[in-house]
């Protein structure tokens, strides 16, 4: 079973997520981190930057691979995930830019780019820890419902609900991309550890379907049930539709990791 950590509030869930990333960077300075975008991750990166500075922690040996990028957006487009990551994280830490990877949204042939991205992850030795958000329809990266649960990095058309949810990042006069290059579900599942963060009641149904529903392409995040090392960090609202909520809270009171310490 996944480790399900239900935190008392959003702030505590965000700090816990940032701390796990920091712990990985500290324990393995040459780690390969899989990163994610989305509104949920913005405060996580802010916390990460602040804590790394405070603890004088270097990211110089890390390699990062982001989940996805919009097809058609060059890296310097303000809404590209490349610029978002630069703005939120990479501009503020000592991680050499060439060690940070996102698919190139403006590649001449996006399919070739997708295959090269998958190969680059493999060549880096695979991902040690993959950070994940979750879409309201249960998507991971941009693997929309119906995505193959064995898929590798490729191009996906965005669901209309995703276009609607992400339209807030684009100006009224800006055309939003309709396709993305995304790591596949298989790519994500090959990461040695997964760390999913969900905040707020708009994610409650997707979280319940992912963690307690059947494993199905209708909810791509449900594949997490098959991963041997997955931690899910939630706030109260995101956990609100979980049937076994009391059980998870009993095992990890307040979202704290509690290790087996004998009988009680
Ligand atoms: C996008 C990203 C996903 C992310 C999702 C949720 O679609 N491709 O990786 O999990 O949005 O984003 P938010 O955190 O803004 O709800």
PDB file of N, CA, C and O and ligand atoms in Angstrom, residues 36-41 67-68 70 81 132-136 139-142 162 165-166 168-169 202-203, ligand 1:
ATOM      1  N   UNK A  36       7.661  18.284 -11.439  1.00  0.00           N
ATOM      2  CA  UNK A  36       6.309  18.482 -11.977  1.00  0.00           C
ATOM      3  C   UNK A  36       5.972  19.975 -11.967  1.00  0.00           C
ATOM      4  O   UNK A  36       6.575  20.740 -11.211  1.00  0.00           O
ATOM      5  N   UNK A  37       5.005  20.337 -12.774  1.00  0.00           N
ATOM      6  CA  UNK A  37       4.524  21.726 -12.770  1.00  0.00           C
ATOM      7  C   UNK A  37       3.072  21.733 -12.293  1.00  0.00           C
ATOM      8  O   UNK A  37       2.562  20.725 -11.844  1.00  0.00           O
ATOM      9  N   UNK A  38       2.419  22.881 -12.421  1.00  0.00           N
ATOM     10  CA  UNK A  38       1.041  23.021 -11.932  1.00  0.00           C
ATOM     11  C   UNK A  38       1.045  23.940 -10.724  1.00  0.00           C
ATOM     12  O   UNK A  38       2.073  24.084 -10.038  1.00  0.00           O
ATOM     13  N   UNK A  39      -0.101  24.541 -10.461  1.00  0.00           N
ATOM     14  CA  UNK A  39      -0.218  25.493  -9.359  1.00  0.00           C
ATOM     15  C   UNK A  39       0.180  24.887  -8.022  1.00  0.00           C
ATOM     16  O   UNK A  39       0.778  25.551  -7.169  1.00  0.00           O
ATOM     17  N   UNK A  40      -0.109  23.604  -7.825  1.00  0.00           N
ATOM     18  CA  UNK A  40       0.192  22.926  -6.568  1.00  0.00           C
ATOM     19  C   UNK A  40       1.688  22.976  -6.243  1.00  0.00           C
ATOM     20  O   UNK A  40       2.071  23.020  -5.074  1.00  0.00           O
ATOM     21  N   UNK A  41       2.507  22.949  -7.279  1.00  0.00           N
ATOM     22  CA  UNK A  41       3.950  22.854  -7.059  1.00  0.00           C
ATOM     23  C   UNK A  41       4.605  24.208  -6.781  1.00  0.00           C
ATOM     24  O   UNK A  41       5.740  24.252  -6.304  1.00  0.00           O
ATOM     25  N   UNK A  67       8.163  16.333 -16.057  1.00  0.00           N
ATOM     26  CA  UNK A  67       7.189  15.410 -16.636  1.00  0.00           C
ATOM     27  C   UNK A  67       6.805  15.745 -18.070  1.00  0.00           C
ATOM     28  O   UNK A  67       6.605  14.853 -18.888  1.00  0.00           O
ATOM     29  N   UNK A  68       6.668  17.062 -18.360  1.00  0.00           N
ATOM     30  CA  UNK A  68       5.985  17.380 -19.615  1.00  0.00           C
ATOM     31  C   UNK A  68       6.255  18.807 -20.090  1.00  0.00           C
ATOM     32  O   UNK A  68       6.817  19.630 -19.361  1.00  0.00           O
ATOM     33  N   UNK A  70       4.358  21.761 -23.146  1.00  0.00           N
ATOM     34  CA  UNK A  70       3.368  22.017 -24.201  1.00  0.00           C
ATOM     35  C   UNK A  70       4.027  21.966 -25.579  1.00  0.00           C
ATOM     36  O   UNK A  70       5.091  22.568 -25.789  1.00  0.00           O
ATOM     37  N   UNK A  81       6.552  25.288 -19.752  1.00  0.00           N
ATOM     38  CA  UNK A  81       6.951  24.719 -18.470  1.00  0.00           C
ATOM     39  C   UNK A  81       8.440  24.963 -18.227  1.00  0.00           C
ATOM     40  O   UNK A  81       8.877  25.040 -17.084  1.00  0.00           O
ATOM     41  N   UNK A 132       4.938  14.242  -8.300  1.00  0.00           N
ATOM     42  CA  UNK A 132       3.732  14.222  -9.134  1.00  0.00           C
ATOM     43  C   UNK A 132       2.631  15.079  -8.522  1.00  0.00           C
ATOM     44  O   UNK A 132       2.445  15.063  -7.303  1.00  0.00           O
ATOM     45  N   UNK A 133       1.895  15.792  -9.360  1.00  0.00           N
ATOM     46  CA  UNK A 133       0.611  16.330  -8.953  1.00  0.00           C
ATOM     47  C   UNK A 133      -0.447  15.393  -9.511  1.00  0.00           C
ATOM     48  O   UNK A 133      -0.130  14.286  -9.974  1.00  0.00           O
ATOM     49  N   UNK A 134      -1.679  15.809  -9.493  1.00  0.00           N
ATOM     50  CA  UNK A 134      -2.738  14.997 -10.114  1.00  0.00           C
ATOM     51  C   UNK A 134      -3.758  15.938 -10.739  1.00  0.00           C
ATOM     52  O   UNK A 134      -4.096  16.972 -10.158  1.00  0.00           O
ATOM     53  N   UNK A 135      -4.202  15.598 -11.936  1.00  0.00           N
ATOM     54  CA  UNK A 135      -5.248  16.402 -12.580  1.00  0.00           C
ATOM     55  C   UNK A 135      -6.602  16.068 -11.981  1.00  0.00           C
ATOM     56  O   UNK A 135      -6.772  15.006 -11.361  1.00  0.00           O
ATOM     57  N   UNK A 136      -7.564  16.958 -12.187  1.00  0.00           N
ATOM     58  CA  UNK A 136      -8.911  16.694 -11.642  1.00  0.00           C
ATOM     59  C   UNK A 136      -9.539  15.449 -12.244  1.00  0.00           C
ATOM     60  O   UNK A 136     -10.433  14.846 -11.674  1.00  0.00           O
ATOM     61  N   UNK A 139      -5.346  12.665 -14.226  1.00  0.00           N
ATOM     62  CA  UNK A 139      -4.158  12.544 -15.086  1.00  0.00           C
ATOM     63  C   UNK A 139      -2.867  12.735 -14.297  1.00  0.00           C
ATOM     64  O   UNK A 139      -2.827  13.410 -13.281  1.00  0.00           O
ATOM     65  N   UNK A 140      -1.819  12.106 -14.806  1.00  0.00           N
ATOM     66  CA  UNK A 140      -0.454  12.265 -14.280  1.00  0.00           C
ATOM     67  C   UNK A 140       0.368  12.833 -15.420  1.00  0.00           C
ATOM     68  O   UNK A 140       0.305  12.309 -16.537  1.00  0.00           O
ATOM     69  N   UNK A 141       1.166  13.869 -15.158  1.00  0.00           N
ATOM     70  CA  UNK A 141       1.825  14.555 -16.271  1.00  0.00           C
ATOM     71  C   UNK A 141       0.706  15.043 -17.172  1.00  0.00           C
ATOM     72  O   UNK A 141      -0.234  15.697 -16.709  1.00  0.00           O
ATOM     73  N   UNK A 142       0.764  14.696 -18.457  1.00  0.00           N
ATOM     74  CA  UNK A 142      -0.396  14.956 -19.326  1.00  0.00           C
ATOM     75  C   UNK A 142      -0.956  13.644 -19.870  1.00  0.00           C
ATOM     76  O   UNK A 142      -1.469  13.587 -20.983  1.00  0.00           O
ATOM     77  N   UNK A 162      -8.880  19.558 -19.038  1.00  0.00           N
ATOM     78  CA  UNK A 162      -7.526  20.019 -18.701  1.00  0.00           C
ATOM     79  C   UNK A 162      -7.275  21.389 -19.324  1.00  0.00           C
ATOM     80  O   UNK A 162      -6.697  22.278 -18.690  1.00  0.00           O
ATOM     81  N   UNK A 165      -9.017  23.781 -17.133  1.00  0.00           N
ATOM     82  CA  UNK A 165      -8.356  23.977 -15.824  1.00  0.00           C
ATOM     83  C   UNK A 165      -7.074  24.793 -15.959  1.00  0.00           C
ATOM     84  O   UNK A 165      -6.741  25.603 -15.093  1.00  0.00           O
ATOM     85  N   UNK A 166      -6.330  24.588 -17.063  1.00  0.00           N
ATOM     86  CA  UNK A 166      -5.031  25.257 -17.197  1.00  0.00           C
ATOM     87  C   UNK A 166      -5.125  26.584 -17.947  1.00  0.00           C
ATOM     88  O   UNK A 166      -4.119  27.282 -18.082  1.00  0.00           O
ATOM     89  N   UNK A 168      -6.226  29.220 -16.952  1.00  0.00           N
ATOM     90  CA  UNK A 168      -5.926  30.333 -16.057  1.00  0.00           C
ATOM     91  C   UNK A 168      -4.481  30.820 -16.155  1.00  0.00           C
ATOM     92  O   UNK A 168      -4.182  31.931 -15.767  1.00  0.00           O
ATOM     93  N   UNK A 169      -3.603  29.970 -16.683  1.00  0.00           N
ATOM     94  CA  UNK A 169      -2.201  30.378 -16.804  1.00  0.00           C
ATOM     95  C   UNK A 169      -1.949  31.181 -18.083  1.00  0.00           C
ATOM     96  O   UNK A 169      -0.877  31.757 -18.261  1.00  0.00           O
ATOM     97  N   UNK A 202     -10.900  20.327  -4.944  1.00  0.00           N
ATOM     98  CA  UNK A 202     -11.074  20.046  -6.373  1.00  0.00           C
ATOM     99  C   UNK A 202     -10.345  18.758  -6.770  1.00  0.00           C
ATOM    100  O   UNK A 202     -10.587  18.211  -7.840  1.00  0.00           O
ATOM    101  N   UNK A 203      -9.459  18.257  -5.901  1.00  0.00           N
ATOM    102  CA  UNK A 203      -8.721  17.025  -6.216  1.00  0.00           C
ATOM    103  C   UNK A 203      -9.271  15.814  -5.462  1.00  0.00           C
ATOM    104  O   UNK A 203      -8.783  14.698  -5.654  1.00  0.00           O
TER     105      UNK A 203
HETATM  106  C1  LIG B   1      -1.021  19.925 -15.334  1.00  0.00           C
HETATM  107  C2  LIG B   1       0.294  19.153 -15.228  1.00  0.00           C
HETATM  108  C3  LIG B   1       0.220  18.060 -14.194  1.00  0.00           C
HETATM  109  C4  LIG B   1      -0.369  18.583 -12.904  1.00  0.00           C
HETATM  110  C5  LIG B   1      -1.760  19.111 -13.156  1.00  0.00           C
HETATM  111  C6  LIG B   1      -2.435  19.667 -11.920  1.00  0.00           C
HETATM  112  O1  LIG B   1      -1.933  19.380 -16.185  1.00  0.00           O
HETATM  113  N1  LIG B   1       0.684  18.606 -16.494  1.00  0.00           N
HETATM  114  O2  LIG B   1       1.515  17.527 -13.972  1.00  0.00           O
HETATM  115  O3  LIG B   1      -0.412  17.579 -11.929  1.00  0.00           O
HETATM  116  O4  LIG B   1      -1.666  20.161 -14.118  1.00  0.00           O
HETATM  117  O5  LIG B   1      -2.125  21.000 -11.765  1.00  0.00           O
HETATM  118  P1  LIG B   1      -2.564  21.958 -10.583  1.00  0.00           P
HETATM  119  O6  LIG B   1      -1.558  21.726  -9.523  1.00  0.00           O
HETATM  120  O7  LIG B   1      -2.447  23.330 -11.171  1.00  0.00           O
HETATM  121  O8  LIG B   1      -3.921  21.584 -10.194  1.00  0.00           O
END
